[in-house]
Amino acid sequence: MTDTTQDTTHFGFRTVAKEEKATMVAEVFHSVAAKYDIMNDLMSMGIHRVWKRFTIDCSGVRRGQRVLDLGGGTGDLTAKFSRMVGDSGQVILADINNSMLKVGRSKLRDSGIVGNVGYVQANAEELPFPDNYFDCITISFCLRNVTDKEQALRSMYRVLKPGGRLLVLEFSKPILEPLSKIYDAYSFHLLPKIGEIIAHDSESYRYLAESIRMHPDQETLKGMMDDAGFDQTTYYNLTGGIVALHRGYKF
């Protein structure tokens, strides 16, 4: 009997062929790109800005450094990092989804952010950058959509400089049972309805809710980062563990 488990992965709660997932995820984000920012504010009641601010504060990014905002979408973190690294630094906004990248580029350029930001369409599993290139990599609300997370983490490790750090901001597992029940009710009942009203797309937001549940919990992701070579890995639970920020270093 042929073992097919190595050829399949999850797309939300569905099992799909690995080679199909990237295309299916792309369709989701093509659909939601135009309404992505307003949906973020509505879905999180604006708290996503606090989570991202905490990520920035934990980054240790300084003037003149090179930063990769991976899966950076509409560029919230890129905008902050651009100011932090200054004219002598560089920020790369990378995303596998061209629709999201276009929205991010237009948004940043409209804000006057042009000189030290570059844009690259890239797959996290095969980053098109030299070894030991970046001082810091952030991946925000993106890792759960990657087909081979272990390969992506190894790819990020490769392009980090010695002394560099990776920050993974992602939905995680609530640490309080009552909060978990409330969160489930919100995710599976209210969130698709908001998606239908605002983005005219309930199915994409149903997938996003399911993808959160299929993402590794805090300790599992920490172990994956350790296995990829990162040192001093740790995580911070935010909003009761609804979101976690993982951080690891390359030495």
Tab-separated table of C-alpha atoms in Angstrom:
chain	number	residue	atom	x	y	z
A	1	MET	CA	0.000	0.000	0.000
A	2	THR	CA	1.311	3.474	-0.893
A	3	ASP	CA	1.561	5.992	1.944
A	4	THR	CA	-0.033	9.173	0.637
A	5	THR	CA	0.264	11.209	3.861
A	6	GLN	CA	3.557	12.731	2.719
A	7	ASP	CA	1.844	14.014	-0.435
A	8	THR	CA	-1.038	15.747	1.355
A	9	THR	CA	-1.497	18.674	3.717
A	10	HIS	CA	-4.343	20.622	5.243
A	11	PHE	CA	-6.225	23.526	3.739
A	12	GLY	CA	-8.277	24.593	6.702
A	13	PHE	CA	-10.040	21.417	7.801
A	14	ARG	CA	-9.742	19.813	4.360
A	15	THR	CA	-6.984	17.466	3.242
A	16	VAL	CA	-5.514	18.456	-0.126
A	17	ALA	CA	-2.532	17.558	-2.273
A	18	LYS	CA	0.564	19.519	-1.243
A	19	GLU	CA	1.081	20.901	-4.725
A	20	GLU	CA	-2.462	22.335	-4.702
A	21	LYS	CA	-2.316	24.255	-1.412
A	22	ALA	CA	-0.269	27.245	-2.582
A	23	THR	CA	-2.719	27.903	-5.418
A	24	MET	CA	-5.717	27.552	-3.106
A	25	VAL	CA	-4.203	29.939	-0.549
A	26	ALA	CA	-3.383	32.361	-3.374
A	27	GLU	CA	-7.042	32.398	-4.408
A	28	VAL	CA	-8.065	33.279	-0.844
A	29	PHE	CA	-5.713	36.244	-0.659
A	30	HIS	CA	-6.467	37.431	-4.194
A	31	SER	CA	-10.073	37.581	-3.011
A	32	VAL	CA	-9.474	39.420	0.269
A	33	ALA	CA	-6.562	41.725	-0.699
A	34	ALA	CA	-8.623	44.853	-1.398
A	35	LYS	CA	-10.451	44.642	1.954
A	36	TYR	CA	-7.577	43.163	3.969
A	37	ASP	CA	-6.818	46.202	6.139
A	38	ILE	CA	-10.399	47.051	7.029
A	39	MET	CA	-11.118	43.379	7.803
A	40	ASN	CA	-8.065	43.230	10.087
A	41	ASP	CA	-9.416	46.159	12.064
A	42	LEU	CA	-12.901	44.680	12.257
A	43	MET	CA	-11.809	41.111	13.045
A	44	SER	CA	-9.450	42.106	15.848
A	45	MET	CA	-11.290	45.272	16.957
A	46	GLY	CA	-8.029	47.074	16.205
A	47	ILE	CA	-5.937	44.965	18.586
A	48	HIS	CA	-3.767	43.704	15.701
A	49	ARG	CA	-2.035	47.085	15.872
A	50	VAL	CA	-1.004	46.393	19.481
A	51	TRP	CA	0.311	42.941	18.534
A	52	LYS	CA	2.347	44.428	15.702
A	53	ARG	CA	3.668	47.224	17.929
A	54	PHE	CA	4.881	44.622	20.409
A	55	THR	CA	6.598	42.771	17.564
A	56	ILE	CA	8.362	45.953	16.503
A	57	ASP	CA	9.456	46.599	20.094
A	58	CYS	CA	10.897	43.069	20.348
A	59	SER	CA	12.746	43.256	17.024
A	60	GLY	CA	15.815	45.154	18.171
A	61	VAL	CA	16.048	46.697	14.697
A	62	ARG	CA	18.492	49.593	14.444
A	63	ARG	CA	19.550	52.198	11.920
A	64	GLY	CA	21.428	50.803	8.913
A	65	GLN	CA	20.160	47.240	9.251
A	66	ARG	CA	18.511	44.943	6.692
A	67	VAL	CA	15.024	43.640	7.484
A	68	LEU	CA	12.809	41.109	5.698
A	69	ASP	CA	9.065	41.533	6.268
A	70	LEU	CA	8.037	38.119	4.984
A	71	GLY	CA	4.416	37.581	4.030
A	72	GLY	CA	4.197	41.290	4.796
A	73	GLY	CA	0.988	41.813	2.844
A	74	THR	CA	-0.153	45.412	3.037
A	75	GLY	CA	3.046	46.578	4.719
A	76	ASP	CA	2.123	47.584	8.293
A	77	LEU	CA	5.434	46.321	9.698
A	78	THR	CA	7.415	47.448	6.648
A	79	ALA	CA	6.311	51.048	7.222
A	80	LYS	CA	7.572	50.997	10.805
A	81	PHE	CA	10.850	49.275	9.926
A	82	SER	CA	11.495	51.732	7.078
A	83	ARG	CA	11.619	54.581	9.578
A	84	MET	CA	13.751	52.576	12.020
A	85	VAL	CA	16.510	51.558	9.584
A	86	GLY	CA	16.737	54.976	7.933
A	87	ASP	CA	18.374	55.873	4.647
A	88	SER	CA	21.362	53.603	5.284
A	89	GLY	CA	19.190	50.537	5.896
A	90	GLN	CA	16.878	48.433	3.754
A	91	VAL	CA	13.521	46.736	4.207
A	92	ILE	CA	12.245	44.068	1.823
A	93	LEU	CA	8.493	43.489	1.736
A	94	ALA	CA	8.087	39.949	0.414
A	95	ASP	CA	4.870	38.071	-0.253
A	96	ILE	CA	4.003	35.047	-2.374
A	97	ASN	CA	0.717	36.690	-3.351
A	98	ASN	CA	0.971	39.321	-6.076
A	99	SER	CA	-2.378	40.939	-5.196
A	100	MET	CA	-1.296	41.517	-1.612
A	101	LEU	CA	2.096	42.809	-2.747
A	102	LYS	CA	0.443	45.338	-5.078
A	103	VAL	CA	-1.832	46.601	-2.299
A	104	GLY	CA	1.154	46.923	0.045
A	105	ARG	CA	3.285	48.760	-2.524
A	106	SER	CA	0.505	51.242	-3.361
A	107	LYS	CA	-0.251	51.856	0.306
A	108	LEU	CA	3.389	52.518	1.227
A	109	ARG	CA	4.079	54.706	-1.788
A	110	ASP	CA	0.958	56.741	-1.064
A	111	SER	CA	2.416	57.260	2.426
A	112	GLY	CA	5.656	58.573	0.937
A	113	ILE	CA	7.705	55.475	1.812
A	114	VAL	CA	9.868	54.796	-1.240
A	115	GLY	CA	13.622	55.123	-0.757
A	116	ASN	CA	14.666	52.198	1.417
A	117	VAL	CA	11.926	49.642	0.691
A	118	GLY	CA	12.063	46.923	-1.939
A	119	TYR	CA	9.336	44.500	-3.060
A	120	VAL	CA	9.864	40.833	-3.880
A	121	GLN	CA	7.332	38.150	-4.778
A	122	ALA	CA	8.749	35.132	-2.989
A	123	ASN	CA	7.901	31.726	-1.544
A	124	ALA	CA	8.918	31.444	2.118
A	125	GLU	CA	10.105	27.885	1.503
A	126	GLU	CA	12.697	28.999	-1.087
A	127	LEU	CA	13.736	32.556	-0.283
A	128	PRO	CA	15.631	34.182	-3.196
A	129	PHE	CA	18.253	35.901	-1.036
A	130	PRO	CA	21.916	35.188	-0.238
A	131	ASP	CA	23.015	33.375	2.897
A	132	ASN	CA	23.551	35.518	6.015
A	133	TYR	CA	21.843	38.562	4.488
A	134	PHE	CA	19.253	39.954	6.952
A	135	ASP	CA	19.619	41.288	10.479
A	136	CYS	CA	15.964	40.584	11.255
A	137	ILE	CA	13.088	38.649	9.691
A	138	THR	CA	9.463	39.049	10.679
A	139	ILE	CA	6.633	36.840	9.455
A	140	SER	CA	3.265	38.115	10.601
A	141	PHE	CA	0.012	36.120	10.289
A	142	CYS	CA	1.492	34.211	7.365
A	143	LEU	CA	3.288	31.075	8.557
A	144	ARG	CA	0.046	29.130	9.037
A	145	ASN	CA	-0.624	29.453	5.291
A	146	VAL	CA	2.757	28.002	4.278
A	147	THR	CA	2.631	24.443	2.974
A	148	ASP	CA	5.964	23.211	4.396
A	149	LYS	CA	6.552	25.220	7.562
A	150	GLU	CA	9.715	23.323	8.510
A	151	GLN	CA	11.308	24.096	5.144
A	152	ALA	CA	10.272	27.742	5.434
A	153	LEU	CA	11.894	28.037	8.859
A	154	ARG	CA	15.113	26.512	7.509
A	155	SER	CA	15.015	28.958	4.601
A	156	MET	CA	14.622	31.892	6.986
A	157	TYR	CA	17.498	30.609	9.106
A	158	ARG	CA	19.742	30.423	6.048
A	159	VAL	CA	19.242	34.050	5.018
A	160	LEU	CA	19.648	35.467	8.535
A	161	LYS	CA	23.027	36.843	9.556
A	162	PRO	CA	24.756	35.357	12.593
A	163	GLY	CA	23.355	37.353	15.478
A	164	GLY	CA	20.132	37.944	13.559
A	165	ARG	CA	16.671	37.136	14.846
A	166	LEU	CA	13.385	35.798	13.578
A	167	LEU	CA	10.036	36.940	14.927
A	168	VAL	CA	6.912	34.924	14.128
A	169	LEU	CA	3.641	36.674	14.965
A	170	GLU	CA	0.778	34.264	14.501
A	171	PHE	CA	-2.572	33.170	15.840
A	172	SER	CA	-2.113	30.450	18.419
A	173	LYS	CA	-3.917	28.482	21.131
A	174	PRO	CA	-5.799	30.389	23.871
A	175	ILE	CA	-4.489	29.443	27.307
A	176	LEU	CA	-7.830	29.886	29.111
A	177	GLU	CA	-10.666	27.453	28.382
A	178	PRO	CA	-13.514	30.030	28.680
A	179	LEU	CA	-11.660	32.321	26.263
A	180	SER	CA	-11.156	29.407	23.881
A	181	LYS	CA	-14.905	28.719	23.740
A	182	ILE	CA	-15.745	32.375	23.104
A	183	TYR	CA	-13.043	32.552	20.435
A	184	ASP	CA	-14.386	29.447	18.670
A	185	ALA	CA	-17.905	30.854	18.613
A	186	TYR	CA	-16.624	34.137	17.178
A	187	SER	CA	-14.351	32.481	14.592
A	188	PHE	CA	-16.791	29.988	13.148
A	189	HIS	CA	-20.030	31.939	13.331
A	190	LEU	CA	-19.423	35.683	13.381
A	191	LEU	CA	-16.214	35.953	11.330
A	192	PRO	CA	-17.622	34.402	8.098
A	193	LYS	CA	-20.651	36.702	8.408
A	194	ILE	CA	-18.384	39.772	8.681
A	195	GLY	CA	-16.462	38.500	5.648
A	196	GLU	CA	-19.680	38.150	3.696
A	197	ILE	CA	-20.878	41.662	4.562
A	198	ILE	CA	-17.598	43.551	4.103
A	199	ALA	CA	-15.594	41.493	1.594
A	200	HIS	CA	-18.495	39.579	-0.016
A	201	ASP	CA	-16.548	36.384	0.684
A	202	SER	CA	-17.554	34.205	3.630
A	203	GLU	CA	-15.648	31.130	2.404
A	204	SER	CA	-12.226	32.785	2.519
A	205	TYR	CA	-12.801	33.873	6.095
A	206	ARG	CA	-14.064	30.432	7.023
A	207	TYR	CA	-10.764	29.053	5.686
A	208	LEU	CA	-8.801	31.632	7.695
A	209	ALA	CA	-10.589	30.548	10.880
A	210	GLU	CA	-9.928	26.883	10.123
A	211	SER	CA	-6.274	27.547	9.275
A	212	ILE	CA	-5.776	29.075	12.724
A	213	ARG	CA	-7.014	25.886	14.377
A	214	MET	CA	-4.680	23.738	12.260
A	215	HIS	CA	-1.594	25.835	13.071
A	216	PRO	CA	0.877	24.383	15.599
A	217	ASP	CA	0.408	25.507	19.200
A	218	GLN	CA	2.988	27.559	21.070
A	219	GLU	CA	5.248	24.752	22.268
A	220	THR	CA	5.075	22.855	18.970
A	221	LEU	CA	6.124	25.912	16.971
A	222	LYS	CA	8.914	26.623	19.443
A	223	GLY	CA	10.177	23.061	18.869
A	224	MET	CA	10.006	23.539	15.091
A	225	MET	CA	12.145	26.667	15.386
A	226	ASP	CA	14.646	24.774	17.550
A	227	ASP	CA	14.803	21.990	14.950
A	228	ALA	CA	15.460	24.560	12.199
A	229	GLY	CA	18.576	25.704	14.078
A	230	PHE	CA	17.363	28.724	16.036
A	231	ASP	CA	18.752	29.382	19.518
A	232	GLN	CA	17.229	30.973	22.609
A	233	THR	CA	13.747	30.474	21.192
A	234	THR	CA	10.948	31.816	23.320
A	235	TYR	CA	7.394	33.028	22.917
A	236	TYR	CA	5.032	35.560	24.418
A	237	ASN	CA	1.303	34.932	24.685
A	238	LEU	CA	-0.727	37.964	23.643
A	239	THR	CA	-4.430	38.470	24.419
A	240	GLY	CA	-4.592	35.231	26.383
A	241	GLY	CA	-2.766	33.200	23.758
A	242	ILE	CA	-5.100	34.076	20.880
A	243	VAL	CA	-1.886	35.326	19.319
A	244	ALA	CA	1.711	34.427	20.181
A	245	LEU	CA	4.979	36.081	19.251
A	246	HIS	CA	7.826	33.585	18.836
A	247	ARG	CA	11.423	34.807	18.719
A	248	GLY	CA	14.627	32.941	17.903
A	249	TYR	CA	18.234	33.858	17.156
A	250	LYS	CA	20.884	32.615	14.763
A	251	PHE	CA	24.313	32.314	16.378
